[in-house]
CSV table of C-alpha atoms and ligand atoms in Angstrom, one decimal:
chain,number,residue,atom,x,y,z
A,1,UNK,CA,1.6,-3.4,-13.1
A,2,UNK,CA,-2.0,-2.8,-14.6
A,3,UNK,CA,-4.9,-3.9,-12.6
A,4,UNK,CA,-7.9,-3.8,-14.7
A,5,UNK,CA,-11.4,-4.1,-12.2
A,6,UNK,CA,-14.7,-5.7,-13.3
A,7,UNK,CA,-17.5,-4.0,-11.5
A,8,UNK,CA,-20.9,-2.1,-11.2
A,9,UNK,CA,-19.6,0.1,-9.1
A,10,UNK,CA,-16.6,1.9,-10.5
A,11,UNK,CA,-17.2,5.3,-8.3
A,12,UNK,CA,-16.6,2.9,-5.0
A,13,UNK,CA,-13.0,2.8,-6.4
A,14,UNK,CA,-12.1,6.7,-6.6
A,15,UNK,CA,-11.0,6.6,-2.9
A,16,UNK,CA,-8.9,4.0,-3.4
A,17,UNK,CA,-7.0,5.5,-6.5
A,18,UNK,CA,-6.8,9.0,-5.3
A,19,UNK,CA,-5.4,8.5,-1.5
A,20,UNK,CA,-2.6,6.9,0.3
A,21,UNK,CA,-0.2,4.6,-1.1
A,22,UNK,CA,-2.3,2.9,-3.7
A,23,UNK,CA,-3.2,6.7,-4.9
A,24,UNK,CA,0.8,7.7,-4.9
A,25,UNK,CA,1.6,4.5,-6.6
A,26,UNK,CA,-1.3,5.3,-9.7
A,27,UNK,CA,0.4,8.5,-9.2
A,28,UNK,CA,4.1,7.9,-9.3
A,29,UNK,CA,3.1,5.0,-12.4
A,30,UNK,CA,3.7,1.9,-11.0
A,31,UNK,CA,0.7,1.1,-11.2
A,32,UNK,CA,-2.5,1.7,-13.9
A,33,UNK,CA,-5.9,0.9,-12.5
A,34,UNK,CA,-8.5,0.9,-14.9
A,35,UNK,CA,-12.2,0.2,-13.8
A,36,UNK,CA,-14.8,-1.3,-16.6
A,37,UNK,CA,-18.3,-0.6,-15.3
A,38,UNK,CA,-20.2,-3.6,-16.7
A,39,UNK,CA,-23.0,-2.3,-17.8
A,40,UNK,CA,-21.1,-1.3,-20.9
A,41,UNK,CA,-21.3,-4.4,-22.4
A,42,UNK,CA,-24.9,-4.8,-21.8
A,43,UNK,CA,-27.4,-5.2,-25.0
A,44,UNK,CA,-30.7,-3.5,-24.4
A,45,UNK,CA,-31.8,-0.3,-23.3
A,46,UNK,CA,-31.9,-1.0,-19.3
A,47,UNK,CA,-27.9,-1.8,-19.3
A,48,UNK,CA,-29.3,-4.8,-18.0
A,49,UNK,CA,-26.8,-7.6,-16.9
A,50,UNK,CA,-28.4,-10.2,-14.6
A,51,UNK,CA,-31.4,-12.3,-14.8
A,52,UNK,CA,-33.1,-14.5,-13.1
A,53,UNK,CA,-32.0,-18.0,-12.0
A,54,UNK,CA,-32.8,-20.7,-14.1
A,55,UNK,CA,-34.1,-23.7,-12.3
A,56,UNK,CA,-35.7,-20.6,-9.9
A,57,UNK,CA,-34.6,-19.4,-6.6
A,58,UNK,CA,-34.2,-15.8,-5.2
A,59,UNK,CA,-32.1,-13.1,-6.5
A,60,UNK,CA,-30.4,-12.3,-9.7
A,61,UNK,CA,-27.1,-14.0,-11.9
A,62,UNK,CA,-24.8,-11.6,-13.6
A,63,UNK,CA,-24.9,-13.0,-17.4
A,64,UNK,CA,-22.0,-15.1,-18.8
A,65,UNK,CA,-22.7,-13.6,-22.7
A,66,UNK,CA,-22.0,-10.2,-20.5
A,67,UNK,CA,-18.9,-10.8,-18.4
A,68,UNK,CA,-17.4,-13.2,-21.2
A,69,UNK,CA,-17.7,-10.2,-23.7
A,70,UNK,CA,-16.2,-7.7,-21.3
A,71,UNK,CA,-13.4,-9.9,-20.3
A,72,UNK,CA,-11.8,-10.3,-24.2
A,73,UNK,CA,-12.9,-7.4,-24.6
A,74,UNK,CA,-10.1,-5.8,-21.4
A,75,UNK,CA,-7.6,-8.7,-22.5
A,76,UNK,CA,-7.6,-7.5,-25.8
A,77,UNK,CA,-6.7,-4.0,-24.6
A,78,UNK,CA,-4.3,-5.2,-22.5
A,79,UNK,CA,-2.4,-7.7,-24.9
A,80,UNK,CA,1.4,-6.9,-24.3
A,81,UNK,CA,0.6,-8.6,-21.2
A,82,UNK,CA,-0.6,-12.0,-19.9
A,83,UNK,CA,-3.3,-10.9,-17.5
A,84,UNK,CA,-4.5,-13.3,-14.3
A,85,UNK,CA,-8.1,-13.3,-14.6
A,86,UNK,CA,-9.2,-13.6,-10.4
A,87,UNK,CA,-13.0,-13.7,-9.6
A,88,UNK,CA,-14.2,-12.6,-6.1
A,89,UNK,CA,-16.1,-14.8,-4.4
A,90,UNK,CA,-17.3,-16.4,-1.0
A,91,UNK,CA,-16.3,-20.0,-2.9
A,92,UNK,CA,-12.4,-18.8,-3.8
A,93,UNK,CA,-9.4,-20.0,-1.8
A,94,UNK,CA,-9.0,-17.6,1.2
A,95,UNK,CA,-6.5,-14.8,0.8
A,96,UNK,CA,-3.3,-14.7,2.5
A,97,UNK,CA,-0.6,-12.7,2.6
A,98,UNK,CA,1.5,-15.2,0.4
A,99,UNK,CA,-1.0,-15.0,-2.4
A,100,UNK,CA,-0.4,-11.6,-2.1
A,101,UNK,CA,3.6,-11.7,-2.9
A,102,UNK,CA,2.7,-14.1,-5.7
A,103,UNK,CA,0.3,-12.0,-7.7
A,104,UNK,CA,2.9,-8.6,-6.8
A,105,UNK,CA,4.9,-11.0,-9.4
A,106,UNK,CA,2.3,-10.4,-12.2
A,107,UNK,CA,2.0,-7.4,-15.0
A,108,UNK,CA,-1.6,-7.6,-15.0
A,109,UNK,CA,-4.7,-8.3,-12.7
A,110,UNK,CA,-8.1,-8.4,-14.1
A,111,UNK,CA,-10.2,-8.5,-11.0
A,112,UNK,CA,-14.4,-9.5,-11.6
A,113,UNK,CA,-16.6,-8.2,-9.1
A,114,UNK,CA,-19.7,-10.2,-8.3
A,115,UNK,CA,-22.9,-8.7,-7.4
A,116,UNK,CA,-26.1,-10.2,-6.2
A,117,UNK,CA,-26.4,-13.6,-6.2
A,118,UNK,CA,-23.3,-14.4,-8.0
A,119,UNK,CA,-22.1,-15.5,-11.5
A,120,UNK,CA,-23.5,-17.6,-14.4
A,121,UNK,CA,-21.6,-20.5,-13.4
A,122,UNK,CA,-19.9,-21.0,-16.8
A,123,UNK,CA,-17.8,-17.6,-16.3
A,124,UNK,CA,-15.7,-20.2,-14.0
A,125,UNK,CA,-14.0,-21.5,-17.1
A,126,UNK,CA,-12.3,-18.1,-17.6
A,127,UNK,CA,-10.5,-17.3,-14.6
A,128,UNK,CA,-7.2,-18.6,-13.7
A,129,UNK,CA,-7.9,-18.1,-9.9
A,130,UNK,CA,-11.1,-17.3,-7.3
A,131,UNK,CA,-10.4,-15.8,-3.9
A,132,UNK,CA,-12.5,-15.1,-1.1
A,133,UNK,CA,-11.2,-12.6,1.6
A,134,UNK,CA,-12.4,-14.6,4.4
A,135,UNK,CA,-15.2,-16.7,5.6
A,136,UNK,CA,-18.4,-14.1,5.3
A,137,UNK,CA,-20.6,-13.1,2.4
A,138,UNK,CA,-20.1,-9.7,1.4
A,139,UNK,CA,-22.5,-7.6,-0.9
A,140,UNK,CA,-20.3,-7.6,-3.8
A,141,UNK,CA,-16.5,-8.0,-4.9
A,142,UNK,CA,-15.4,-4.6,-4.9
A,143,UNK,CA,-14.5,-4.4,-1.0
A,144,UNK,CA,-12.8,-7.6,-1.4
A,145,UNK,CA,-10.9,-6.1,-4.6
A,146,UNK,CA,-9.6,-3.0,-2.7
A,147,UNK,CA,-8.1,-5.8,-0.1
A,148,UNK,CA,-6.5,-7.5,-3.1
A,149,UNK,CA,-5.3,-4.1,-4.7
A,150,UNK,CA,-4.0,-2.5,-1.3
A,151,UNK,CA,-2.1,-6.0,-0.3
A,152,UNK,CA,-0.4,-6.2,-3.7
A,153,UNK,CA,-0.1,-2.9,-4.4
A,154,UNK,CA,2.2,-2.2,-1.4
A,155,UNK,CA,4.8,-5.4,-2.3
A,156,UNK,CA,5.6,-3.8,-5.4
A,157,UNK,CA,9.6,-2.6,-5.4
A,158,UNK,CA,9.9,0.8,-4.6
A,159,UNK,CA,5.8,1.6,-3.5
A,160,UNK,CA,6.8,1.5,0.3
A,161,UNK,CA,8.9,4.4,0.9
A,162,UNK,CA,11.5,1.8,2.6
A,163,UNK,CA,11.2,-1.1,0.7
A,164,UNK,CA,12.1,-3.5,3.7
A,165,UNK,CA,9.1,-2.3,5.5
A,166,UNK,CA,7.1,-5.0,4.2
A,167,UNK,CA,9.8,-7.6,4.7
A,168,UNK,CA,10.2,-7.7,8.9
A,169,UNK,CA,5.9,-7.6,8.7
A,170,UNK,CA,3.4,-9.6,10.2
A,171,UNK,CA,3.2,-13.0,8.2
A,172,UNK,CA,6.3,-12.8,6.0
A,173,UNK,CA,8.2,-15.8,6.3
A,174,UNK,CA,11.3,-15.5,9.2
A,175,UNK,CA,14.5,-16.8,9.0
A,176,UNK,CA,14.5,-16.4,13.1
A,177,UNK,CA,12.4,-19.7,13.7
A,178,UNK,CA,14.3,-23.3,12.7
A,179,UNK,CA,12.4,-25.6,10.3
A,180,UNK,CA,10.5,-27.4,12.2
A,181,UNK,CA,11.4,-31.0,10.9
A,182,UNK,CA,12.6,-30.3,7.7
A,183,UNK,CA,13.2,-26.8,5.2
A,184,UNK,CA,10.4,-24.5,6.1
A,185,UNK,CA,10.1,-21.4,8.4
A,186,UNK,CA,7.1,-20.5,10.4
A,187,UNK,CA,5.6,-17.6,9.2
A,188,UNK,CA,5.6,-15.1,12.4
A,189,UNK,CA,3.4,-11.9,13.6
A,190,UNK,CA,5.5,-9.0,13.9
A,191,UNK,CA,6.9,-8.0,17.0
A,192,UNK,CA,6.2,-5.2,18.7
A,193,UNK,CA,6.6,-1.2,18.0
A,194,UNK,CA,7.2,2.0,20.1
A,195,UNK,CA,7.8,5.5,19.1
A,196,UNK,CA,8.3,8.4,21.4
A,197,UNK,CA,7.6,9.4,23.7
A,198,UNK,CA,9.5,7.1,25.7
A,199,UNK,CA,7.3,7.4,28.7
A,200,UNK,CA,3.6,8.5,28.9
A,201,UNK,CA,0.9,8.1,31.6
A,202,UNK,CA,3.8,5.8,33.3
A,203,UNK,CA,4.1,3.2,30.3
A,204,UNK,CA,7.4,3.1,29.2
A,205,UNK,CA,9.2,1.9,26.2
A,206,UNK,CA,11.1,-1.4,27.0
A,207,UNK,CA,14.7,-0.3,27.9
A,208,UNK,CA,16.2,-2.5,25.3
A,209,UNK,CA,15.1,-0.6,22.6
A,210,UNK,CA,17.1,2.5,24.1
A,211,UNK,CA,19.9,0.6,24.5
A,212,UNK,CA,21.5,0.9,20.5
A,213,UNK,CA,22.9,-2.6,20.9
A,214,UNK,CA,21.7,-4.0,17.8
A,215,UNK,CA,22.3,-7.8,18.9
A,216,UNK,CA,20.3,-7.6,21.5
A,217,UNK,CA,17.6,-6.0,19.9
A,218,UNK,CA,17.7,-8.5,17.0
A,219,UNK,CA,17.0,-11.1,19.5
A,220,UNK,CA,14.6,-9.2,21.8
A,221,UNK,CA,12.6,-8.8,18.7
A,222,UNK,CA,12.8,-12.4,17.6
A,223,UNK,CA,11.7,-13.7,21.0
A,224,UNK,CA,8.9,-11.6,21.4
A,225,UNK,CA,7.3,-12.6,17.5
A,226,UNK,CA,7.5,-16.2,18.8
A,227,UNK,CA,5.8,-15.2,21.9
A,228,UNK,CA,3.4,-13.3,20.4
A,229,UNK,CA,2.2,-15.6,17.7
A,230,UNK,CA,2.5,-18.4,20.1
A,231,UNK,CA,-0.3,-16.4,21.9
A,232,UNK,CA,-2.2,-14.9,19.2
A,233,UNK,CA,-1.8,-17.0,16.4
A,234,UNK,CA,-0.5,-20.8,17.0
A,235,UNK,CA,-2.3,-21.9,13.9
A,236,UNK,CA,0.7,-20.1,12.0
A,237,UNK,CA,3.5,-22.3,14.0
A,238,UNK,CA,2.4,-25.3,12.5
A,239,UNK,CA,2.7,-24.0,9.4
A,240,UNK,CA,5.9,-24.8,7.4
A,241,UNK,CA,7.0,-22.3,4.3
A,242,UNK,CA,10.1,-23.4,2.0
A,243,UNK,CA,12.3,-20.3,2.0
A,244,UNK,CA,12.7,-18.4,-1.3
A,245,UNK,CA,9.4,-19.8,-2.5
A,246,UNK,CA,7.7,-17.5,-0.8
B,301,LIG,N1,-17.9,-11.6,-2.6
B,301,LIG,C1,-18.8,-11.8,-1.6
B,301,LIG,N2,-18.2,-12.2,-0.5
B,301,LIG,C2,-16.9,-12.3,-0.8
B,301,LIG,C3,-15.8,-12.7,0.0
B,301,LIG,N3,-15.8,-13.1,1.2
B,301,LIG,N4,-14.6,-12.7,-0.6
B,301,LIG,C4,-14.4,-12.3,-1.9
B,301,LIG,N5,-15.5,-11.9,-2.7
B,301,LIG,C5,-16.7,-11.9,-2.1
């Protein structure tokens, strides 16, 4: 996959490509990411890119001349693929983790960072998708394009060391709760984890995990993701996913 980022901030984006995961996938070459500082495409000598609102108010636009001649500009580079063109932004349907899974699908991202105030309204028309990362207004898109990068990044075959490990996970559909009234699972949070040791400062592991009866573990964990988003999370219960779609 080749993400390609919009922003005014390409350093913000070194951690990112150098460390963890997302830095041994860029490494390993499943995935390219390419940042575009925008000030590229700017015209006069101040690499300006934003003006004032028309019609007044406070703060500053980015331009659509300037994002709509960096954006065919990057899809023109990219033309063995069919990018997805997603703009950050406080107005975008709110991420989840099966947006995520969806755009893992894709060969190419083109990600467009807002700054300021926002867009020129008519850079809209471009985009195949907007996404916010929750319900807060954040200084920019970058942070909210790491999210995006880091969530996808990681459902890509073979990026996880163990490629199930993102398939028993928090929010992935289960097979372990029926259908309410019809095809769909619930989506579940994951159940809980322990590692040695098995007893410290008198907590101990729950003995079923030491007991290497499979079955029963299956089951303990199943019961205690139902419990646990029952508690945490109810919202997701009433949720119903078709398997497979997802
Ligand atoms: N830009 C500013 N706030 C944002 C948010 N919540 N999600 C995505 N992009 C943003």
């Amino acid at each position: 996959m080749r993400v390609d980022i919009i922003t005014l901030f390409p350093e913000l984006f070194e951690g990112v490509r150098t460390h963890s995961i997302v830095g041994r996938a860029i490494g390993n070459g499943k995935i390219e990411l390419v940042t575009h500082n925008l000030r590229n495409w700017a015209s006069d000598k101040y690499k300006s890119v934003d003006d004032h609102p028309y019609g007044g108010g406070p703060g500053m636009v980015l331009r659509f001349d300037i994002l709509r001649k960096a954006l065919s500009d990057i899809k023109k580079q990219s033309s063995e693929h069919s990018p997805k063109i997603i703009l950050l932004t406080p107005q975008g349907q709110v991420y989840t983790q099966k947006m995520a899974r969806e755009l893992a699908a894709e060969n190419n991202l083109i990600l467009i960072c807002g700054h300021y105030e926002g867009f020129d309204e008519r850079i809209r028309e471009y985009v195949d998708l907007e996404i916010s990362i929750g319900d807060y207004v954040l200084t920019g898109g970058e942070l909210a394009s790491m999210v995006i990068v880091d969530s996808v990044v990681r459902l890509i075959p073979g990026v996880l060391g163990d490629d199930t490990s993102s398939q028993d996970e928090s929010f992935s559909p289960s097979t372990s709760l029926p259908a309410q009234a019809g095809s769909g699972s619930a989506r579940l949070l994951e159940y809980p984890q322990y590692t040695r040791p098995k007893e410290f400062e008198g907590k101990k592991v729950p003995e079923i995990l030491l007991s290497g009866n499979h079955r029963e573990i299956d089951k303990w964990r199943k019961k205690q993701a139902q419990e646990r988003t029952t508690m945490k999370r109810p919202d997701l219960l009433k949720e119903k996913l078709e398997i497979g779609k997802t």
